[in-house]
Structures are given as C-alpha cells and as structure tokens.
Coordinates of C-alpha atoms and ligand atoms in Angstrom, one line a residue:
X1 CA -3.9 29.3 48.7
X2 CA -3.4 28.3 52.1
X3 CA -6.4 28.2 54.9
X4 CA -6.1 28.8 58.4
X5 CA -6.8 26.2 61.4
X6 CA -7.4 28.3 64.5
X7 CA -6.9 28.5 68.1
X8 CA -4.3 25.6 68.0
X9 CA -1.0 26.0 69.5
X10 CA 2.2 24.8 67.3
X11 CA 4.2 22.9 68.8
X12 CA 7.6 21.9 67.0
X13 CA 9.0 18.8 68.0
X14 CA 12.6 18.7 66.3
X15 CA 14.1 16.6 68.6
X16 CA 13.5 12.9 68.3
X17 CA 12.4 12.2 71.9
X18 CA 9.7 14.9 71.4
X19 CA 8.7 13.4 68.0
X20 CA 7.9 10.0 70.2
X21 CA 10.4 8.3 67.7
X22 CA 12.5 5.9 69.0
X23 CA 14.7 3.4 66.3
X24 CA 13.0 0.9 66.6
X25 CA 9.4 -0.5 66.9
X26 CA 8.9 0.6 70.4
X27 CA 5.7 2.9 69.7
X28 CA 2.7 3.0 71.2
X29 CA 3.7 5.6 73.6
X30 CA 1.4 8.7 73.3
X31 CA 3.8 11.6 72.7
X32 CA 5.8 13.5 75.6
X33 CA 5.9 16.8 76.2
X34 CA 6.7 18.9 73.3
X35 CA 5.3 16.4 71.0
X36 CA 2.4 16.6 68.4
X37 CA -0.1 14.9 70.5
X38 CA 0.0 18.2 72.9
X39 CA -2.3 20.5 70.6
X40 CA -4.8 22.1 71.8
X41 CA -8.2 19.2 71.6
X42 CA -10.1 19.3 68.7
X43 CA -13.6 18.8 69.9
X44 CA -16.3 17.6 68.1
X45 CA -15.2 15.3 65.5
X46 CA -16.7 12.0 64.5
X47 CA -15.6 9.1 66.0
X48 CA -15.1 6.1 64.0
X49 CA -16.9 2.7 65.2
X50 CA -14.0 0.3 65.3
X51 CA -16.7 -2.4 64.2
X52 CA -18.1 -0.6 61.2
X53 CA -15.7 -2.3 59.1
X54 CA -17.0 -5.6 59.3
X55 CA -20.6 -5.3 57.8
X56 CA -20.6 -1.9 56.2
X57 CA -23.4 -1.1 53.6
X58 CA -22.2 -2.4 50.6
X59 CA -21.1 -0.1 47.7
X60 CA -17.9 2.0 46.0
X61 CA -16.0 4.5 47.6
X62 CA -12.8 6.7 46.4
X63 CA -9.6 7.1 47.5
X64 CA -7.8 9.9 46.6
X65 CA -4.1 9.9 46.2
X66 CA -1.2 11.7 44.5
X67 CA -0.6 10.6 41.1
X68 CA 0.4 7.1 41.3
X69 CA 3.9 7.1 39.3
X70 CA 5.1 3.7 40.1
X71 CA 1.1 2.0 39.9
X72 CA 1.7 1.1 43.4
X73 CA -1.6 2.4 44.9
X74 CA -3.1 0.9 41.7
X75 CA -1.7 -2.7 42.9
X76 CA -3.1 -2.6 46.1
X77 CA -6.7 -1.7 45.1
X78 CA -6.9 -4.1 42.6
X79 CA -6.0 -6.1 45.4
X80 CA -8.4 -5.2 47.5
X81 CA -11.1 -5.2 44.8
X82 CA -10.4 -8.9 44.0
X83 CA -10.5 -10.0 47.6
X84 CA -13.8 -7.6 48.0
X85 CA -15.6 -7.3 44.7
X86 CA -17.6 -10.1 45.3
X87 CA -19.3 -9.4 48.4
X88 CA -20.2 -6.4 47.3
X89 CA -17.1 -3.6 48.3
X90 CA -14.9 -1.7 45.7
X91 CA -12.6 0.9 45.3
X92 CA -12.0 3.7 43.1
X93 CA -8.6 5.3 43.0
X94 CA -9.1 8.9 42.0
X95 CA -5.5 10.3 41.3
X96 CA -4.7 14.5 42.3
X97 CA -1.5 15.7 41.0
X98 CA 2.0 14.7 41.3
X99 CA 2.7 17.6 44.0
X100 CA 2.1 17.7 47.3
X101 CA 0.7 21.0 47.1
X102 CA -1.5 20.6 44.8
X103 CA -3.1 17.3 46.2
X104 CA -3.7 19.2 49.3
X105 CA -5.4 22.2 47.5
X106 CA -7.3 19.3 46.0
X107 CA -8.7 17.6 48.7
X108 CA -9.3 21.0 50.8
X109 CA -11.1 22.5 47.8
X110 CA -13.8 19.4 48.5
X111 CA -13.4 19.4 52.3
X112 CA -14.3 23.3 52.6
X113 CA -17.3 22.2 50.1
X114 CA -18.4 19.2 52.3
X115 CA -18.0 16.9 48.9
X116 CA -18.0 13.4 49.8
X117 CA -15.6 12.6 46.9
X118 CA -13.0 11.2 48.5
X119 CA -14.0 8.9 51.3
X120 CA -10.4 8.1 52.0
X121 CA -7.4 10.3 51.2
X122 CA -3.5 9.6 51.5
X123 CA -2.8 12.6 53.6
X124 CA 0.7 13.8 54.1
X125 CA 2.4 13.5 57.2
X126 CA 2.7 17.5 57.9
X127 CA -1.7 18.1 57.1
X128 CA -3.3 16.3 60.0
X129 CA -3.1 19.2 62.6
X130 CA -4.2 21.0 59.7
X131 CA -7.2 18.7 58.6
X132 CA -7.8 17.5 62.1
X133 CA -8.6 21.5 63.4
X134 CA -11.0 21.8 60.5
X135 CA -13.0 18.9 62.0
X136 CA -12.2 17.5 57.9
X137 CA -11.2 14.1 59.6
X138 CA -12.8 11.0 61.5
X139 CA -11.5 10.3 64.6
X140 CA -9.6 6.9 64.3
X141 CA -8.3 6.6 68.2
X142 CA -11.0 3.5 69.0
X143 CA -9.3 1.9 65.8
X144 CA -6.1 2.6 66.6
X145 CA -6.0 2.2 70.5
X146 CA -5.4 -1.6 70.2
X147 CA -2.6 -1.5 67.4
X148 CA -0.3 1.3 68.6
X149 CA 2.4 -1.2 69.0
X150 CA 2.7 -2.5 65.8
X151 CA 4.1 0.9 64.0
X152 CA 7.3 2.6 64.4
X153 CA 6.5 5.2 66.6
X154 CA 7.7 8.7 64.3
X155 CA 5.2 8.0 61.7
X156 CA 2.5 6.8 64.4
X157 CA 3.5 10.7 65.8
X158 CA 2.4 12.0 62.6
X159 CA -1.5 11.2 62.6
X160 CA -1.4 11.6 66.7
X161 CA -2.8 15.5 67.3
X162 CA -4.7 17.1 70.2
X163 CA -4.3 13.5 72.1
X164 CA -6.2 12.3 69.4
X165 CA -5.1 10.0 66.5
X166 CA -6.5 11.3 63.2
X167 CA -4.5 8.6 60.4
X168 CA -3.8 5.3 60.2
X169 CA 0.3 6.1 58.8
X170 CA 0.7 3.4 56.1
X171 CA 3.7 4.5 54.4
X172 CA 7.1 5.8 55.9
X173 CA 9.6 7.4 54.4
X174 CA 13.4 9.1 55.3
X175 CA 14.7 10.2 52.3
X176 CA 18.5 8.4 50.8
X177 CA 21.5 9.9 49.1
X178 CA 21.5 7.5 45.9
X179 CA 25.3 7.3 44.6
X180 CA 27.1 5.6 41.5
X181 CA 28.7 3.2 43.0
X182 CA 31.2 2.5 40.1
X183 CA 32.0 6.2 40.5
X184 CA 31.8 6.7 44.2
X185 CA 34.0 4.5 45.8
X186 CA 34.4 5.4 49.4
X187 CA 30.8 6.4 51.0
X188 CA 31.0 10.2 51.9
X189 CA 31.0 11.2 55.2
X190 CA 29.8 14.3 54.9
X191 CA 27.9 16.7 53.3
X192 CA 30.7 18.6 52.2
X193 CA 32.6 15.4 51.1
X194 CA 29.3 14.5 48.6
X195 CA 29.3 17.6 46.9
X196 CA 33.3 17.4 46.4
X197 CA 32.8 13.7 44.9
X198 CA 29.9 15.3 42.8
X199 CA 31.8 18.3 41.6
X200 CA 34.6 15.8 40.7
X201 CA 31.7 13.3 38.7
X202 CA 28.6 14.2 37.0
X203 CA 26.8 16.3 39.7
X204 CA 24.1 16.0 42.1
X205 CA 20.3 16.1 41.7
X206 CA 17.6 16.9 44.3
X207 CA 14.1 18.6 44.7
X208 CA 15.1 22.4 44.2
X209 CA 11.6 23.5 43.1
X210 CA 9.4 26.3 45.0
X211 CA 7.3 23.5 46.8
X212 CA 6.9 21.0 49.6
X213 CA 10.1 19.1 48.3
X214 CA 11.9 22.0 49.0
X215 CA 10.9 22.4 52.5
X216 CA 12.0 18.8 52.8
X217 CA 15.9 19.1 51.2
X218 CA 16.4 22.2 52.6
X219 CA 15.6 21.1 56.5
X220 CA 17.5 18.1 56.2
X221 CA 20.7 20.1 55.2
X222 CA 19.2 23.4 57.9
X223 CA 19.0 20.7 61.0
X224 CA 21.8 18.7 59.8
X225 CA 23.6 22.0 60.4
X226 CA 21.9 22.9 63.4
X227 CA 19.1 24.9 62.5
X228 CA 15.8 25.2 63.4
X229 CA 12.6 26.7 62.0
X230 CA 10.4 27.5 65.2
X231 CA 11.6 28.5 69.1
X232 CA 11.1 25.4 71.3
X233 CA 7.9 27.0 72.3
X234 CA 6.3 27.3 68.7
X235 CA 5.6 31.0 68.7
X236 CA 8.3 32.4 66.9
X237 CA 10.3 31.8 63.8
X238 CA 14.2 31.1 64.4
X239 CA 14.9 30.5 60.7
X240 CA 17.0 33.6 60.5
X241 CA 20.1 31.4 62.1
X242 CA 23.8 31.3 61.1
X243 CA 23.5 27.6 61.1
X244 CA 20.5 28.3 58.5
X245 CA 21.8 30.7 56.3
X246 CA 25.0 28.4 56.1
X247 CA 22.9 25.6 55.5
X248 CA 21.3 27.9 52.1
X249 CA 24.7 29.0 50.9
X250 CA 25.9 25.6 50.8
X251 CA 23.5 24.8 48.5
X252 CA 23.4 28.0 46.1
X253 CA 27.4 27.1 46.0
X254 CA 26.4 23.9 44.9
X255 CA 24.0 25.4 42.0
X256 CA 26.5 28.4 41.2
X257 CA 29.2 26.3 40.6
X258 CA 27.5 23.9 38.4
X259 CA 27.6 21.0 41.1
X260 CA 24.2 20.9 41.0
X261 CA 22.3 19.7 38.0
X262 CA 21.4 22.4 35.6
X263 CA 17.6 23.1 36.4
X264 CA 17.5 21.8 39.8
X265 CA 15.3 24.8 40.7
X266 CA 12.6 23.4 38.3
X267 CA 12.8 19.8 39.7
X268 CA 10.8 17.8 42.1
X269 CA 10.4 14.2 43.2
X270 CA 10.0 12.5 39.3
X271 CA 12.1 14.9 37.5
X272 CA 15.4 14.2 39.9
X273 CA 14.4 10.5 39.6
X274 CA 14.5 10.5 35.3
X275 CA 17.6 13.1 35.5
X276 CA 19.3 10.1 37.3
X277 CA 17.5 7.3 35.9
X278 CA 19.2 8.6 32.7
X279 CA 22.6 8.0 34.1
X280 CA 23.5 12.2 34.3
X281 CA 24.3 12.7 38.3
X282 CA 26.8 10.8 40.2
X283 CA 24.1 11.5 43.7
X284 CA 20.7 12.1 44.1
X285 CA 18.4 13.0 46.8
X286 CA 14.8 10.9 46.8
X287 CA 12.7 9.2 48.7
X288 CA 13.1 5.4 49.1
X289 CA 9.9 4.8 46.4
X290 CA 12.8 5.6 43.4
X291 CA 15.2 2.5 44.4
X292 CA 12.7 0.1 42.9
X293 CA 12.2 1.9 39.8
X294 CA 16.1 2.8 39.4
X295 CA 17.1 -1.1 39.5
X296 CA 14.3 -1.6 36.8
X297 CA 15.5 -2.8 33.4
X298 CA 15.7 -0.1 31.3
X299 CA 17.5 2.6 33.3
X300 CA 20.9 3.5 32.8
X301 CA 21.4 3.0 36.6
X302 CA 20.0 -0.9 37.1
X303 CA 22.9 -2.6 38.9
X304 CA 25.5 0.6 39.2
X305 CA 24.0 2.4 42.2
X306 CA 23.6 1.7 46.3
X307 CA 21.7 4.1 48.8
X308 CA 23.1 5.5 51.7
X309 CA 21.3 7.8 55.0
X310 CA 22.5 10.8 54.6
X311 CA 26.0 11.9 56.1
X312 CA 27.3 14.5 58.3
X313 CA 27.4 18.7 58.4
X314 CA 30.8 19.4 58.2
X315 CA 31.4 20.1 61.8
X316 CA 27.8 19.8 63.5
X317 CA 25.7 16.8 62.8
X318 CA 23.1 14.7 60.7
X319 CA 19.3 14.6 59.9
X320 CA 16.8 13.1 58.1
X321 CA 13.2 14.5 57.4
X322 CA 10.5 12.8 58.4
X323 CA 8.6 12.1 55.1
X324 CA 5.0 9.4 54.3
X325 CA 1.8 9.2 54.2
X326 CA -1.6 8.6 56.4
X327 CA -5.0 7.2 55.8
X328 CA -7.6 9.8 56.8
X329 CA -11.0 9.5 56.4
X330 CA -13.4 11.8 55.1
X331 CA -16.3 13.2 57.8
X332 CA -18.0 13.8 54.8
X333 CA -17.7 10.3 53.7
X334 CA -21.4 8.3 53.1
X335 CA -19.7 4.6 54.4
X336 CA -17.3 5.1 57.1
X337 CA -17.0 1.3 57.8
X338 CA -15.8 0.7 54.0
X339 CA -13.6 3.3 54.1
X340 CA -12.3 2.1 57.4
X341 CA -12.1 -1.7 55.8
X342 CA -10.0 -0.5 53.2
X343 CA -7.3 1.4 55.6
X344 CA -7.4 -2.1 57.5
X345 CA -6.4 -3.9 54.2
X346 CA -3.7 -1.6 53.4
X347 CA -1.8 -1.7 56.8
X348 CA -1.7 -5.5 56.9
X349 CA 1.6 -7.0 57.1
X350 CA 0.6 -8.5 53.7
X351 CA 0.4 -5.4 51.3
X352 CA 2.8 -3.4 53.6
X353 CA 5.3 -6.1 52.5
X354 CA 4.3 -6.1 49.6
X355 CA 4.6 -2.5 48.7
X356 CA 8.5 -2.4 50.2
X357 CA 9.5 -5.5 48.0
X358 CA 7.6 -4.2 44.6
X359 CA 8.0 -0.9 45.0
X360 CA 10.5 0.3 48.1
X361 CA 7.8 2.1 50.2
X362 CA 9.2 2.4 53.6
X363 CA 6.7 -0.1 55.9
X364 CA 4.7 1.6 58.6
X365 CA 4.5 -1.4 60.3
X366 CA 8.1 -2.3 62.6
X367 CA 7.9 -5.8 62.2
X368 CA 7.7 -6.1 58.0
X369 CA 11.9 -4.5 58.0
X370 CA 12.7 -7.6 59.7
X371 CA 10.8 -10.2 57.5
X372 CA 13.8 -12.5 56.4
X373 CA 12.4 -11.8 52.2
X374 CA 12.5 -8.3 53.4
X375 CA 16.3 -8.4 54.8
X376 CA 17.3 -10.6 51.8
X377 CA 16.3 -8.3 49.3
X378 CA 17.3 -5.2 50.7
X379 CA 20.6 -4.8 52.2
X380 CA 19.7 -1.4 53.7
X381 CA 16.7 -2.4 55.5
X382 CA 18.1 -2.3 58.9
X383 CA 19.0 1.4 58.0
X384 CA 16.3 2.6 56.7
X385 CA 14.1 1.6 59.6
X386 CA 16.7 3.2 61.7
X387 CA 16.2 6.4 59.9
X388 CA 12.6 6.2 59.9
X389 CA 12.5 6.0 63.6
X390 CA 15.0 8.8 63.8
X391 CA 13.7 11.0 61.3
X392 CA 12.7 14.9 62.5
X393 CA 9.3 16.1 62.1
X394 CA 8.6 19.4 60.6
X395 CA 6.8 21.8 62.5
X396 CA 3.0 21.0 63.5
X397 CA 1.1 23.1 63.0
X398 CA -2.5 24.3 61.9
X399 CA -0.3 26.8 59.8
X400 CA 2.4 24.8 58.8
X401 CA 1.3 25.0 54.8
X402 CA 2.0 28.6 55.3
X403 CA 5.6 28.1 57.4
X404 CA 6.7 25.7 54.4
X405 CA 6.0 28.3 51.5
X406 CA 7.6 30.9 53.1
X407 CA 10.7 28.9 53.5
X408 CA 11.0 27.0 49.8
X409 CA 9.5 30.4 48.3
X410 CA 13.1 32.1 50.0
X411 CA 14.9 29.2 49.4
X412 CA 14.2 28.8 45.9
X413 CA 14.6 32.4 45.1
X414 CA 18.8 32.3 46.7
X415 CA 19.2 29.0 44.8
X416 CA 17.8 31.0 41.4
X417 CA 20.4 33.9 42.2
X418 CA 17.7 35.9 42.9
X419 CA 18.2 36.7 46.7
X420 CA 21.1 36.4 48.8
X421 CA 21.2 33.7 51.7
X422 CA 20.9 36.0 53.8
X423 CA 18.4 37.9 52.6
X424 CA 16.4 34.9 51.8
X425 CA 16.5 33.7 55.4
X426 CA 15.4 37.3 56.8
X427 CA 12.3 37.4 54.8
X428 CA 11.7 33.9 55.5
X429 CA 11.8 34.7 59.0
X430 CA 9.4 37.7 58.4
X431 CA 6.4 35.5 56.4
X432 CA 7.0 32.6 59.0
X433 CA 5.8 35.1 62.2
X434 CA 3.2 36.6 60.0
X435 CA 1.7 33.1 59.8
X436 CA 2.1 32.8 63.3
X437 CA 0.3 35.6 64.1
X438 CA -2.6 34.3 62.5
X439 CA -4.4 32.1 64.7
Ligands
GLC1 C1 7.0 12.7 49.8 C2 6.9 12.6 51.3 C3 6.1 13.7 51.9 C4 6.7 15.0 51.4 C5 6.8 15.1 49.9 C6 7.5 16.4 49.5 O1 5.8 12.5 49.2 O2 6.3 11.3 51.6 O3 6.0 13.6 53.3 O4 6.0 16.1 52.0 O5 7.5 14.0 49.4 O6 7.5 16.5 48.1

C-alpha cells in the first residue's frame, strides 16, 4: 500500500523546540536543528509564481478532501464560488474517504499516474516529506516567504521540508478529552484519574481502529509516558520502550476491563463522535471539529459537556499530537494560479474564523484565537492555541506511512487480545527498522 520516498533522511522532532513550535504566534522561524525543515533538498520541483493568483486563466479546478462530515469544506467553496463565479473561477470539491489512509491512497493513486484531478488537495500534516520527495507537490516558499508570521509556528513546521515550504497549513488541530460535565465534577489530572472516573461512569471512547487514528491516541498516551518512536537521530526505532509498552497496557486494561467502550477497536474519528453524541461515554478522545457538532441540537450531549487538554501520565508528563491539515498543490495541476487563489481565500482571517466559530477547526492563523467573537464563544480558546503550539510532531519522514502502520497494526492487535504489550511493541519495533532500511 505504502510507496517509498528515497534518499531522504528522517528526522524526528519530538521535542517542541525542534518542532519550531512555540505557544504562541511567534513563527516564522525556519526550523532548528533537528527540525523538519532539515531533510535532505528536494530538487527539482516547481515553483509557484506568487502572482499567478491574480489573473489566472479562467476555469474550474478540484479540490480534493476527506469526506466532508460537518459540510465545512462545502461552506467555504460555496464561498468562494459566490465571491468568484462571476469572473470566471470555480471550485469543485471532490470528497475521498472518511480515513486518512484511504484519502492518501487516493490522491497517490493519481499522483503516481500524473492525473491532474485534484489541483488542490487537503494533505495531512505527516505526507508532505512524503509528497514533497516524490516531486507530487508545488513549491509554495515565494508564497509563503512573506506570511510566515502570521501562523502558529507547529503547523507552519508541518508543510516546511528540505528548507522548502510545500503547504500552506489551514487547519490545526491538538486533539481534547471531551467529559460529562454533570458527571465529571473535578477535571482529572491524570490519565490514570480519567480512566478511574470512566470506569466509575459510562466509559471512555477514542479512535482504537488499525489506522492513522491510532497512531495518533496511542502517541499521545506513548510520549505522555515518555516514549518515543525513533532515536534522536532518525535511524532507528526506540518503540520497544518500558515507557511504551506501559503506555499499551494501560490501554488494553482499559478495553479488558470494559472501561473502554465495547468496539473501540473498530472505531475511528465519526464513530467515537455518534458513540458520544448518543450520550453512552462519560470521556472521549476527538479532535476539536466534534465540539461544534456535539453542542448541536439534537445530541444527547448539547449543554452537558466541556473539553479539556489532555492531563498528565501518572508519574511522567503530558502530550498532545500534533494533528491538521495543509493546502498542497498538484504539479500536475493545469492552473497553478487558481489553485493558488483558492488556498489564499481559505487562509484569510475571514473563513479561518469562520470555520473555528461554525465548525471548531483549530485556526492556522495565531491572530483569529484572540478575535474577541472568538474568545466569547469559546472559553477554551486560549488553551487550545496553547496546545496547538505545543503539540509533538510525529516522525518525518519519507517513510512515515509505513512507521504508523506498523505501530496501530501492533497496537490494535494487544488492544483486540490478540498480542501481548510486549509482544506488540517488539514486532513494532521490528517492521519500524525494516522501513527504515528502505531508503
Ligand atoms: C485528523 C488530524 C490528522 C490525523 C487524523 C487521524 O484528521 O487532523 O492529522 O492524521 O485525524 O485520523
């Protein structure tokens, strides 16, 4: 499934200093040392004309996007296409699947056939080294160059490879614990502590399927912990920890004793969001795009819930994984400058506020948190853009599809009974160097 970048070095950057984050919107900064923007070059790629987008031949293009649950993407282009239409530029929103996984087989399955398709694609923070070392991707520094300062620097990070900037990051994202808050009545303040209160309630729900979701809940409890998945160099694996593997058990506890909802292992993003939009856990695990939808009218959580970041390993610390998505253009694309008109649209303070106060997608952009509607309607905005800045990359890497399989793969098997922790871990360990081994 997975196809191989080569000749690239992975860097990991798991602290935040090498991620270039900082917790507020001090970006800008190309990385330090250790950080994404340290790949090896990618030579060769097309270079966007920064100018392109103000007379661009007229015309449709696509953007391609994950299934749009909440209609938020759908907003934004009709949007766009009211502003637009009339002089000529549209958009079409072509929606991949609800998985992250399978929108990235999607769009590489037209990249590796040189289909223009998708002239724009909302690219997941972990594929740009990927997609950028296939030569898939425009070039955006000239675009960028001017703006750096306006985003939070993490998700800048995320589209910065090879010195290069690949993205134009338009969604953030650091993932909350959700909690009852007519059943929870002290905020836990630790992990440990939110699995007692669940055990005593109705449970907990998260993203226990074998995909990228996985990856994602699983890091955030491995780091938490003190775990890490690559040595500080990027060559080998060091997921075959004690802090790891204590990390796992805590979680196949949590599904053995019946903390965890019954078919976790089966669940990602939209099926812990209607599990707890139907009122059945006392926590969940999700991205900030489910507040919105849980305080509509019609769930049997409106009104009875509050978000938190999450707490404290038991006796080590805390972390959040960096989550969001980037604009990328197509090198196959036919109309650069439209496509690059339409990630200028979708980054203006504008929509980004927009999006946050319709929908609660975490702003790219530093300065929309602190918009007083912003702070009004959301008491946690200060937080959030805190944990956004703060949030830990996962690995970069031209392999990193194949690093993430082998972990949810394991970690999904010990949380279905069907490998111990430790076992899991080891042959996680095992498929992770293999990977590394091949490029
Ligand atoms: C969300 C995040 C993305 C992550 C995915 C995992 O879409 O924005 O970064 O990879 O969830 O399911």
């Amino acid at each position: 499934m997975r196809r191989l970048g080569v000749g690239v070095a992975a860097v990991i950057c798991l602290a935040v200093t090498a991620c270039g984050g900082g917790s507020d919107g001090d970006s800008g900064k190309a990385s330090g040392a250790g950080g994404a923007g340290d790949g090896t070059a990618v030579s060769g790629a097309k270079v966007i004309d920064p100018n392109s987008m103000n007379a661009p031949p007229k015309g449709t293009i696509t953007y391609c996007a994950g299934k749009d649950t909440s209609g938020a993407e759908g907003d934004v282009i009709a949007d766009f296409n009211a502003k637009y239409g009339a002089s000529g530029y549209n958009v079409k929103l072509l929606e991949f699947a609800t998985s992250g996984d399978e929108q990235r087989a999607s769009f590489v399955q037209r990249q590796e056939a040189k289909s223009s398709e998708c002239d724009v694609f909302s690219s997941d923070v972990i594929w740009t080294a990927e997609f950028a070392s296939q030569k898939w991707l425009y070039d955006l520094t000239p675009y960028l160059d001017k703006q750096r300062s306006r985003f939070i620097a993490a998700p800048l990070e995320t589209v910065h490879y090879g010195g290069k900037y690949w993205g134009v990051p338009f969604e953030s994202a650091a993932a909350f614990l959700y909690y009852r808050d007519d059943q929870v009545h002290t905020p836990p303040a630790t992990w440990q502590q939110v699995y007692a209160d669940a055990k005593a309630g109705s449970g907990i729900v998260y993203q226990g399927a074998p995909y990228e979701g996985l990856t994602c809940d699983y890091l955030e409890l491995a780091f938490a912990a003190g775990g890490k998945v690559l040595s500080d160099d990027g060559k080998k694996s060091e997921i075959n920890s004690p802090a790891n593997v204590k990390a796992l058990q805590f979680m196949v506890d949590g599904v053995k004793d019946g903390t965890a909802a019954n078919g976790v292992t089966t669940y990602m993003e939209e099926e812990s969001r209607r599990y707890w939009e139907s009122g059945k856990a006392t926590f969940m695990r999700n991205w900030p795009y489910a507040f919105a939808l849980g305080e509509k009218k019609g769930t049997a959580v409106a009104g009875k819930f509050k978000v938190m970041p999450f707490p404290q390993f038991e006796g080590a610390g805390k972390a959040a994984i960096l989550g969001g998505h980037n604009f990328v253009i197509s090198t196959y694309t036919k109309n650069p400058g439209a496509a690059l008109k339409l990630t200028d649209f979708f980054i203006s303070p504008d929509v980004q506020k927009t999006e946050f106060l319709d929908y609660s997608l975490a702003p790219t952009l530093a300065s929309v948190y602190d918009d007083p509607d912003v702070t009004k309607k959301y008491a946690f905005a200060k937080e959030l853009k805190e944990s956004v800045g703060q949030a830990q990359a996962r690995p970069v890497s031209p392999v990193y599809p194949q690093i993430s399989q082998a972990i949810y793969e394991n970690v999904n098997a010990a949380l279905s009974g069907k490998a111990s922790a430790a076992d899991a871990m080891k042959k996680a360990d095992d498929q992770i160097n293999q990977a590394l081994k091949t490029f």
